[in-house]
XYZ file of C-alpha atoms in Angstrom:
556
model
C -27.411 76.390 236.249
C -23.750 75.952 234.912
C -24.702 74.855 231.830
C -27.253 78.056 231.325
C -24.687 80.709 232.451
C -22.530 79.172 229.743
C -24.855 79.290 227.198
C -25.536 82.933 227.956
C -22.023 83.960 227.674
C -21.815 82.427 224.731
C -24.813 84.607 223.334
C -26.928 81.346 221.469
C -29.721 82.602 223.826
C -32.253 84.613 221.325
C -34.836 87.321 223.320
C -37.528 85.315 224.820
C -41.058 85.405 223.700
C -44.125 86.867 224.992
C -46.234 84.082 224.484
C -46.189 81.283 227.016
C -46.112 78.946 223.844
C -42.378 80.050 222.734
C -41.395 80.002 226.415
C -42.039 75.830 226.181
C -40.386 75.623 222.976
C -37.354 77.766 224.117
C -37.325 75.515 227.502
C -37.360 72.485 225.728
C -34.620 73.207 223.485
C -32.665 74.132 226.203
C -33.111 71.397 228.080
C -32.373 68.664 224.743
C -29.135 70.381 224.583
C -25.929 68.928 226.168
C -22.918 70.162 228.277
C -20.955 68.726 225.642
C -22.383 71.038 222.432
C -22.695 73.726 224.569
C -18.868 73.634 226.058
C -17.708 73.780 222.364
C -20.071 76.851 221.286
C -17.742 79.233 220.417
C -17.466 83.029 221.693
C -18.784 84.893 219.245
C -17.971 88.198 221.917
C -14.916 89.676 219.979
C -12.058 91.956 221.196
C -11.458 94.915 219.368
C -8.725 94.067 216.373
C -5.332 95.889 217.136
C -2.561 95.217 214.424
C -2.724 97.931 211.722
C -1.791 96.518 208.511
C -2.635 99.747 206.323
C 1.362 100.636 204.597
C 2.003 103.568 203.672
C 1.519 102.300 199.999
C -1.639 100.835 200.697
C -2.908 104.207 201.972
C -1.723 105.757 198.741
C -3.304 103.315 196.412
C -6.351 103.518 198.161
C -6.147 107.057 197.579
C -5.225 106.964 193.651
C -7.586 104.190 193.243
C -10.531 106.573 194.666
C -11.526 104.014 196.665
C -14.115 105.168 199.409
C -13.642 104.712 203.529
C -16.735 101.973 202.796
C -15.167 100.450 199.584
C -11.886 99.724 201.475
C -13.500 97.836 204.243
C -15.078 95.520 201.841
C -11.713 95.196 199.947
C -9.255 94.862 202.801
C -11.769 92.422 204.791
C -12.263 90.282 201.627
C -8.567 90.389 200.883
C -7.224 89.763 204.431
C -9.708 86.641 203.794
C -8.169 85.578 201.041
C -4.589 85.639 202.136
C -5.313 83.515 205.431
C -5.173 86.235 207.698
C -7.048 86.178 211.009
C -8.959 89.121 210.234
C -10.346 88.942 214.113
C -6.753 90.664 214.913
C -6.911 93.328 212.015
C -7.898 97.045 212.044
C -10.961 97.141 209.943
C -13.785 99.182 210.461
C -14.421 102.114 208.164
C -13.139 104.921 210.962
C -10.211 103.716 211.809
C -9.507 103.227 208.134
C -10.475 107.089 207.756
C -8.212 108.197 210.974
C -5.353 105.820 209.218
C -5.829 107.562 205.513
C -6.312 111.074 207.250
C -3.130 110.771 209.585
C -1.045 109.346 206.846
C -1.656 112.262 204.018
C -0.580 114.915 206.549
C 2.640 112.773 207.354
C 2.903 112.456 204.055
C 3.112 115.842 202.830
C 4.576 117.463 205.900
C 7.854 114.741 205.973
C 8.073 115.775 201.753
C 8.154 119.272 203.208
C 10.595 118.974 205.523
C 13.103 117.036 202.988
C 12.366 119.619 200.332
C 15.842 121.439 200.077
C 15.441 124.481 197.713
C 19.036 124.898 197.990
C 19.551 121.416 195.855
C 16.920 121.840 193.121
C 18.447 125.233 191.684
C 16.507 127.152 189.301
C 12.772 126.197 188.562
C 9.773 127.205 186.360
C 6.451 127.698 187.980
C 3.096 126.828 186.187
C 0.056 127.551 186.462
C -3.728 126.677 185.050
C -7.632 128.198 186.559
C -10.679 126.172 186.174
C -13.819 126.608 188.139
C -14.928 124.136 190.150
C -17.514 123.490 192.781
C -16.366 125.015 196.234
C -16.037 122.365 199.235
C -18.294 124.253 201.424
C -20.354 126.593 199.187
C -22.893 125.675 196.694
C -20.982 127.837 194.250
C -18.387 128.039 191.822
C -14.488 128.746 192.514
C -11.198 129.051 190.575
C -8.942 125.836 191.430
C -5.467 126.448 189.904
C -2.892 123.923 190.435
C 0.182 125.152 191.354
C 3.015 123.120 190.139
C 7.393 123.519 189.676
C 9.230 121.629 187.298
C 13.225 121.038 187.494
C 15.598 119.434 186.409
C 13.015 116.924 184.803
C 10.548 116.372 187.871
C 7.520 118.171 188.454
C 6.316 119.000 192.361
C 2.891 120.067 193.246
C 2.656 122.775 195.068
C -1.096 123.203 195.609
C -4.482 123.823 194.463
C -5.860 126.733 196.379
C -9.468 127.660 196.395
C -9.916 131.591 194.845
C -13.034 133.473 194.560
C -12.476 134.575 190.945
C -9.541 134.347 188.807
C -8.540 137.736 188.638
C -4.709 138.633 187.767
C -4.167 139.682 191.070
C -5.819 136.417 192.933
C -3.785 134.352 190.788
C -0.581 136.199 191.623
C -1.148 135.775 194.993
C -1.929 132.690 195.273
C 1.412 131.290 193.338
C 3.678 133.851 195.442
C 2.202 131.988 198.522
C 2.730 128.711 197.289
C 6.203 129.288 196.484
C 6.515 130.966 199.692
C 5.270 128.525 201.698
C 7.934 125.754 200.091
C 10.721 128.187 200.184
C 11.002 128.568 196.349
C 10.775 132.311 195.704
C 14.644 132.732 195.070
C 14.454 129.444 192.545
C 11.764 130.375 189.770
C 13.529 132.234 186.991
C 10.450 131.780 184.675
C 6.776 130.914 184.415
C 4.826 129.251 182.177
C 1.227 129.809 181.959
C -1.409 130.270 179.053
C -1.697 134.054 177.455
C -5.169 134.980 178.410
C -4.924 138.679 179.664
C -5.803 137.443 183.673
C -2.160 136.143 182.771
C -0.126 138.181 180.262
C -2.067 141.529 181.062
C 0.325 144.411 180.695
C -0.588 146.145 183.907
C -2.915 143.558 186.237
C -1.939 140.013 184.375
C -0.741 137.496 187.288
C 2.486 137.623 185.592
C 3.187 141.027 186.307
C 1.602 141.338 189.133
C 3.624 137.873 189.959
C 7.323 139.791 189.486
C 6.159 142.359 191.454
C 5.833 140.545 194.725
C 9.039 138.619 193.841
C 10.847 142.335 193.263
C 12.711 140.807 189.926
C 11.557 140.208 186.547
C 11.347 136.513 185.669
C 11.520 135.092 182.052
C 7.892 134.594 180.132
C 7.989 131.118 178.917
C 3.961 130.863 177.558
C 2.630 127.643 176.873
C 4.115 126.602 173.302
C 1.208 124.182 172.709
C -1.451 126.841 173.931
C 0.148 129.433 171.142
C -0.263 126.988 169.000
C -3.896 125.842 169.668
C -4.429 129.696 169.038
C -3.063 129.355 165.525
C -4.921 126.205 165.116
C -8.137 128.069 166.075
C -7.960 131.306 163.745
C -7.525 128.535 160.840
C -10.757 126.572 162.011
C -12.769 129.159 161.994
C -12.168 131.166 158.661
C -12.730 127.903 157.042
C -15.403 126.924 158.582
C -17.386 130.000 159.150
C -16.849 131.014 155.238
C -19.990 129.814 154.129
C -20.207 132.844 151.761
C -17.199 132.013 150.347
C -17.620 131.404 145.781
C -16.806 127.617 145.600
C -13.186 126.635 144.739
C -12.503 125.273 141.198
C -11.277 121.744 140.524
C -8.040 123.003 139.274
C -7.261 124.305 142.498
C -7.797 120.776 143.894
C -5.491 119.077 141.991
C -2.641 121.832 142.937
C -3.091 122.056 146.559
C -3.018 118.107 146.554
C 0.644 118.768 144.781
C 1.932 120.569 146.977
C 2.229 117.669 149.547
C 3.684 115.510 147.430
C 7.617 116.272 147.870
C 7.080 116.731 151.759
C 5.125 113.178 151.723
C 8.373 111.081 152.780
C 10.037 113.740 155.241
C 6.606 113.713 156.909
C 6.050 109.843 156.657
C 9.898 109.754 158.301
C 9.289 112.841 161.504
C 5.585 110.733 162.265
C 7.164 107.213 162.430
C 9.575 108.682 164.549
C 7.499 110.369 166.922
C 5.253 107.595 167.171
C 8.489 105.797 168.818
C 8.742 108.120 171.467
C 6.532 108.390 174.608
C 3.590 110.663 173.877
C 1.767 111.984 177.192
C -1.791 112.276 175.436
C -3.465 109.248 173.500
C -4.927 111.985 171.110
C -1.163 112.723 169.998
C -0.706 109.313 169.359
C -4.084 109.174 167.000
C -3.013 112.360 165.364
C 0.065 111.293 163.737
C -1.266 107.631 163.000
C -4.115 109.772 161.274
C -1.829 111.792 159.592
C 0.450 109.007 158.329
C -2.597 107.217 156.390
C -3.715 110.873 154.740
C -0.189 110.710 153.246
C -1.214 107.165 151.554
C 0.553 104.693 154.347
C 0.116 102.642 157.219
C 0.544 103.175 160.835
C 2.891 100.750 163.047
C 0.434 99.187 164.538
C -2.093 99.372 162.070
C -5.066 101.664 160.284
C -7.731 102.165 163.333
C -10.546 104.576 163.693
C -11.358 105.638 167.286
C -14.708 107.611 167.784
C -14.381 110.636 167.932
C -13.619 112.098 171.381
C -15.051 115.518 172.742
C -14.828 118.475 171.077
C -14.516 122.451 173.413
C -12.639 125.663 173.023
C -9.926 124.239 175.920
C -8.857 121.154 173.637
C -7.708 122.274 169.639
C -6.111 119.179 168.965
C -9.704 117.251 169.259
C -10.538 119.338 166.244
C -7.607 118.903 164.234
C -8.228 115.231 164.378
C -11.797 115.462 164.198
C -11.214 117.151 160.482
C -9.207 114.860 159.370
C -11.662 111.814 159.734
C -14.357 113.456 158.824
C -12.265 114.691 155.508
C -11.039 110.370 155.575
C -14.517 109.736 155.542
C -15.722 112.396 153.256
C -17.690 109.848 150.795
C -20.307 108.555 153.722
C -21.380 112.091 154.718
C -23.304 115.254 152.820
C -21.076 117.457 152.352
C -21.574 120.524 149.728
C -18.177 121.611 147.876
C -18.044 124.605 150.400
C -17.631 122.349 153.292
C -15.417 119.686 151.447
C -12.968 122.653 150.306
C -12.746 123.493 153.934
C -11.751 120.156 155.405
C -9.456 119.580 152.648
C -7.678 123.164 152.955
C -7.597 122.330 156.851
C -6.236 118.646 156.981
C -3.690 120.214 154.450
C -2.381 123.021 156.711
C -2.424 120.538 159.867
C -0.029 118.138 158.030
C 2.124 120.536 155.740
C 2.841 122.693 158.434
C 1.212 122.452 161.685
C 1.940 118.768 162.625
C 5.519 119.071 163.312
C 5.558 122.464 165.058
C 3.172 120.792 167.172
C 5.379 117.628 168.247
C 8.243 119.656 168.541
C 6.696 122.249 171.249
C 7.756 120.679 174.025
C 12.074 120.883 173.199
C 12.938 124.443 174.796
C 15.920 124.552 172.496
C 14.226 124.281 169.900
C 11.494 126.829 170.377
C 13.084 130.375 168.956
C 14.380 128.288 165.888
C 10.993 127.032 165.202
C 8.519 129.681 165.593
C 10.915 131.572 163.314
C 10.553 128.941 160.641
C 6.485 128.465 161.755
C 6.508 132.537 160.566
C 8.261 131.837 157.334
C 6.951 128.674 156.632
C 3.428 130.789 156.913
C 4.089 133.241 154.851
C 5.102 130.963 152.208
C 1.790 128.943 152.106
C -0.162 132.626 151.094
C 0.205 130.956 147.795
C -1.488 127.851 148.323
C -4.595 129.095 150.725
C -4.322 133.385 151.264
C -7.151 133.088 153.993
C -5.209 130.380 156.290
C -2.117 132.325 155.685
C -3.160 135.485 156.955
C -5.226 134.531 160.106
C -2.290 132.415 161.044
C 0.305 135.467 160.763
C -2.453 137.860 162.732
C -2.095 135.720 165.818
C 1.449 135.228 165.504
C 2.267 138.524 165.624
C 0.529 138.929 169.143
C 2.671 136.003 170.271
C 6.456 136.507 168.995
C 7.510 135.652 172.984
C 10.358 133.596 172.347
C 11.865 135.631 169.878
C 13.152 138.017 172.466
C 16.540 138.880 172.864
C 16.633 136.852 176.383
C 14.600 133.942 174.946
C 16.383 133.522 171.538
C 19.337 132.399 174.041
C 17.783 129.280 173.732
C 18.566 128.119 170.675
C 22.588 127.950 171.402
C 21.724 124.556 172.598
C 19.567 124.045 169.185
C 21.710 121.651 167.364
C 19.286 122.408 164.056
C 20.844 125.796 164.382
C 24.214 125.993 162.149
C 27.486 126.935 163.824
C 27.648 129.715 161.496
C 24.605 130.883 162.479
C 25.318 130.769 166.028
C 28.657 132.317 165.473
C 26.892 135.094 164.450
C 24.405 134.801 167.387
C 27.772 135.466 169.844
C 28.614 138.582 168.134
C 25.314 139.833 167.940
C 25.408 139.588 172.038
C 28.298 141.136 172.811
C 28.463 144.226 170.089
C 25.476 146.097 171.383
C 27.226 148.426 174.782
C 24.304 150.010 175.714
C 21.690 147.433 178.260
C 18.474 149.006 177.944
C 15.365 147.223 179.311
C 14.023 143.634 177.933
C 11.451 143.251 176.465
C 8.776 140.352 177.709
C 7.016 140.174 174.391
C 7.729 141.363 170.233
C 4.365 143.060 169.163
C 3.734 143.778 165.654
C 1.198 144.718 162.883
C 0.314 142.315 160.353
C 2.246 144.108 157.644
C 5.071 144.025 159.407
C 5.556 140.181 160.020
C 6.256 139.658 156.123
C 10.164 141.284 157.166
C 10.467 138.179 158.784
C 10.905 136.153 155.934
C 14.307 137.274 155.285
C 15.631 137.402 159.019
C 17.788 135.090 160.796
C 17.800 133.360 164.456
C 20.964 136.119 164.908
C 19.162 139.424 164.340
C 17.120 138.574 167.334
C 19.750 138.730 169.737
C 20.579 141.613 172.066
C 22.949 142.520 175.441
C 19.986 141.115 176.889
C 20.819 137.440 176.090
C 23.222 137.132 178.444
C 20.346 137.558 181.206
C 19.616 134.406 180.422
C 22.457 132.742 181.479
C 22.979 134.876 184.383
C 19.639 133.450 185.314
C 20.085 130.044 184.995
C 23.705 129.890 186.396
C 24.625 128.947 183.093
C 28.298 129.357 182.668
C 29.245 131.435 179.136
C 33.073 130.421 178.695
C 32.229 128.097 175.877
C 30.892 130.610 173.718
C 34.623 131.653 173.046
C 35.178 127.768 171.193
C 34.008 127.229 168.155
C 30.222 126.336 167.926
C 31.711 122.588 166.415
C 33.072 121.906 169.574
C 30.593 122.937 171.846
C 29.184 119.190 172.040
C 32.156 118.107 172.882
C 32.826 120.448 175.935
C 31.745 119.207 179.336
C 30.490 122.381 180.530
C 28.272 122.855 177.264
C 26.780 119.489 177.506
C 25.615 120.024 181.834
C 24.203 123.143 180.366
C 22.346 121.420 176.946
C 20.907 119.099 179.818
C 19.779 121.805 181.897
C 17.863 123.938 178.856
C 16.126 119.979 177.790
C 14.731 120.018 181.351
C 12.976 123.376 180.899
C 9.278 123.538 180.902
C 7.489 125.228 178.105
C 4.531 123.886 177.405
C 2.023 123.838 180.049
C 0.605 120.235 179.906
C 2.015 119.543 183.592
C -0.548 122.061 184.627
C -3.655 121.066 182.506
C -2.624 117.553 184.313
C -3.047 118.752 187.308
C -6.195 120.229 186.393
C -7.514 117.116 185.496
C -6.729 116.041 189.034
C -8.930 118.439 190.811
C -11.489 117.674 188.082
C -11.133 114.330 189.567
C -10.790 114.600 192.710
C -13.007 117.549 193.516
C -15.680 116.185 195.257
C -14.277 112.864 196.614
C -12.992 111.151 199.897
C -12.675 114.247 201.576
C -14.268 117.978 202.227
C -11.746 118.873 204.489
C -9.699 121.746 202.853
C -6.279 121.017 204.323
C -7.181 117.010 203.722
C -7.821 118.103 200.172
C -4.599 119.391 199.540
C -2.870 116.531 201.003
C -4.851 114.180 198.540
C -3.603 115.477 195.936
C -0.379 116.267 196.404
C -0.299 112.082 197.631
C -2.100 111.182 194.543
C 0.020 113.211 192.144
C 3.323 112.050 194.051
C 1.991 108.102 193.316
C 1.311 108.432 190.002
C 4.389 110.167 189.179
C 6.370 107.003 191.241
C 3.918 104.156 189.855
C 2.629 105.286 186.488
C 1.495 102.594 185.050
C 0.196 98.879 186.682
C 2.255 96.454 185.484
C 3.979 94.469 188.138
C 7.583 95.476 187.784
C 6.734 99.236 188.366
C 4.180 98.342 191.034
C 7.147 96.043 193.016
C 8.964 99.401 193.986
C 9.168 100.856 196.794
C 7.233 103.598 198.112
């Protein structure tokens, strides 16, 4: 009787059988076995496990990783395995993993929260990108914009609300809540968003609409890179869609050809350089190492050909290097001379011209300086293609925004601009008297551009300047030295820092796109758990950005 109570507790008992037959065999196996083997059957009866070894990094790379409530079990139980460790003590089963992953987002997020001091982050630029998106709980589609502030080099996630349309006034509303909600409506001084007219609209564009529920104006900063795609575009298309067009003669070949011959080593020299520094896309990378063997050379690391990624309206730079191998590759395709002339007159404007405004969109310093020179630099090339040249100068002149008086305060930290030139910059800001209202944006016709060609950085430059350093807290006693010693004052150089730290290009925000893309319809349909995902994911991939072991050993 002892020896059958044990074996009971010990669960090797299996259900009996009906048949009488089974009930011998069952008996008789009983009865062969000794106290001995029965006294060392183990109990298999186990106690609930009660150590919780899920870190706070653990959590977070689970989360990154998009690694399922089921997945982790499997990986923590397997790994806990492998390291030794008596997983009978452990927490694993998939909801307590879920309660552990749910609890520690909303710590997360809510203890960044409370240690967010607005006070110490001083003034910020706010950015903003739509895309629609499946909703969590509908079987329809909604506008996700993420809502993000960069300062002072770092970039902090605000949120990614769920809005019914993307209306100017729905996007407005949704950023002045955000930056309510973290306390930041006294810190942005500017915004930097793409110029659709939801955005830029004169009387219901979020921007607007934006200033209005912060009672000030704020400076327009638009996307440099989406201005630029814009260009980019109008080029593309007159080219391609010219099928009507007579064919060009050979002649004309042989000339446009020349005219890249003198810039070949200055563009050689700005690619190999760029190519040093980081670049955030992989497609930047492949355009200059495409651009430095159209110029007869080879790239650092090497002459590769990637296949060619996807091409859509959102994404010009897939085009631009989508011409260019096509036009590399020109022999093993049939092309007619219409379409041949095309590619040719296009890869010729992306590396003449285009290629370095590109690379040097992101310096804020640099951005009045350049567009200025993008304009001339334009109108120039109406001899060697007309039809580029004009398009180009149409949608410039719908997007002059940083040649405003307030903006064109940006290049006194441009050290491309001359000191005589910026001498006369100073004057220009503090002859005019009379404040009347800035302007957000230079409009002009087409005919008028051409009067750009003989203008200077300086004859932009109004009372309204000095709004921008007013803005910024940017101090203005060193614009009684001399421009050549500007560099060497202290309270120049805090400043210099301050303007490199400004936002304006809006890749932050298509980033963050890309992360409700991702992370849409995964681990969670809980709208508050949503929005702690991602501001945990972003927040880990800013602190461990890449997986080598060094970056991975620090702390969390």
């Amino acid at each position: 009787m002892e020896i059958s109570e044990r074996v009971v507790n010990s669960e090797t008992l299996v259900f009996s059988s009906a048949s009488s037959d089974s009930d011998e065999i069952e008996e008789h196996n009983f009865n062969t076995i000794s106290e001995e083997e029965v006294i060392e059957q183990p109990n298999l009866f186990q106690l609930r496990g009660k150590t919780n070894f899920i870190t706070d990094k653990m959590a977070a790379a689970l989360n990154r990783c998009k690694i399922s409530d089921r997945d982790a079990v499997h990986i923590l139980f397997a790994a806990a395995e492998s390291f030794g460790i008596n997983i009978n003590e452990l927490i694993i089963n998939r909801t307590s993993v879920n309660s552990i992953r749910q609890r520690f987002r909303k710590n997360r997020i809510e203890a960044l929260r409370v240690n967010f001091n607005p006070s110490q982050i001083g003034p910020c630029v706010v950015h903003w990108d739509g895309k629609l998106l499946p909703s969590l709980s509908e079987k329809k589609l909604v506008d996700r914009p993420p809502i993000i502030v960069s300062y002072k080099g770092i970039e902090q996630l605000l949120g990614v609300p769920e809005l019914i349309s993307g209306t100017g006034e729905n996007q407005a509303t949704a950023v002045y809540q955000a930056l309510e909600n973290w306390g930041l409506t006294d810190n942005v001084q500017a915004l930097c968003c793409v110029t659709t007219a939801s955005n830029t609209g004169r009387l219901k564009g979020a921007c607007i609409l934006l200033e209005q529920k912060l009672k000030r104006d704020i400076l327009y900063l638009p996307c440099r890179h989406h201005i630029l795609e814009i260009v980019l575009r109008s080029a593309f298309e007159i080219k391609i869609d010219i099928a009507s067009a007579p064919d060009v003669p050979i002649s004309k070949h042989t000339f446009v050809f020349q005219s890249l011959q003198h810039l070949k080593e200055e563009l050689l020299i700005f690619c190999i350089n760029q190519l040093k520094q980081y670049q955030p896309r992989d497609d930047y990378k492949e355009l200059l190492e495409l651009t430095i063997i159209v110029l007869g050379q080879t790239p650092p690391n090497g002459i590769f050909f990637k296949v060619p990624g996807p091409i859509h309206h959102a994404r010009w730079t897939s085009k631009a290097i989508y011409s260019i191998k096509i036009f590399l590759f020109r022999n093993e395709f049939k092309l007619n001379l219409k379409e041949n002339n095309a590619l040719r007159d296009l890869c010729i404007f992306i590396i003449r011209i285009y290629i370095k405004q590109w690379f040097c969109a992101r310096a804020a310093a640099l951005a009045p300086n350049m567009d200025l020179q993008f304009i001339k630099d334009i109108i120039l090339y109406e001899v060697i293609d007309e039809q580029i040249s004009k398009s180009a100068l149409k949608k410039m002149c719908g997007h002059l925004w940083y040649l405003t008086p307030e903006a064109t305060s940006l290049a006194f930290f441009d050290d491309r601009v001359s000191s005589q030139t910026k001498i006369k910059m100073v004057k220009a800001m503090q002859s005019s008297d009379i404040e009347s209202e800035a302007n957000k944006l230079i409009i002009l016709k087409p005919n008028e551009i051409y009067d750009f060609a003989n203008k200077d950085i300086n004859d932009f430059k109004a009372i309204q300047s000095s709004n921008f350093f007013n803005r910024f807290g940017i101090p203005m006693d060193f614009l009684d030295l001399d421009p050549k010693l500007w560099n060497e004052n202290d309270q120049y150089k805090k400043s210099k820092e301050l303007v490199n730290n400004i936002n304006v290009v809006n890749d932050i925000a298509e980033r963050g796109v890309k992360l409700i893309e991702d992370y849409n319809k995964l681990l969670t349909k809980n709208v508050d758990q949503k929005q702690y995902l991602l501001q945990v994911v972003n927040e880990y991939r800013q602190k461990f950005p890449d997986c080598k072991k060094s970056t991975l050993s620090k702390n969390y």
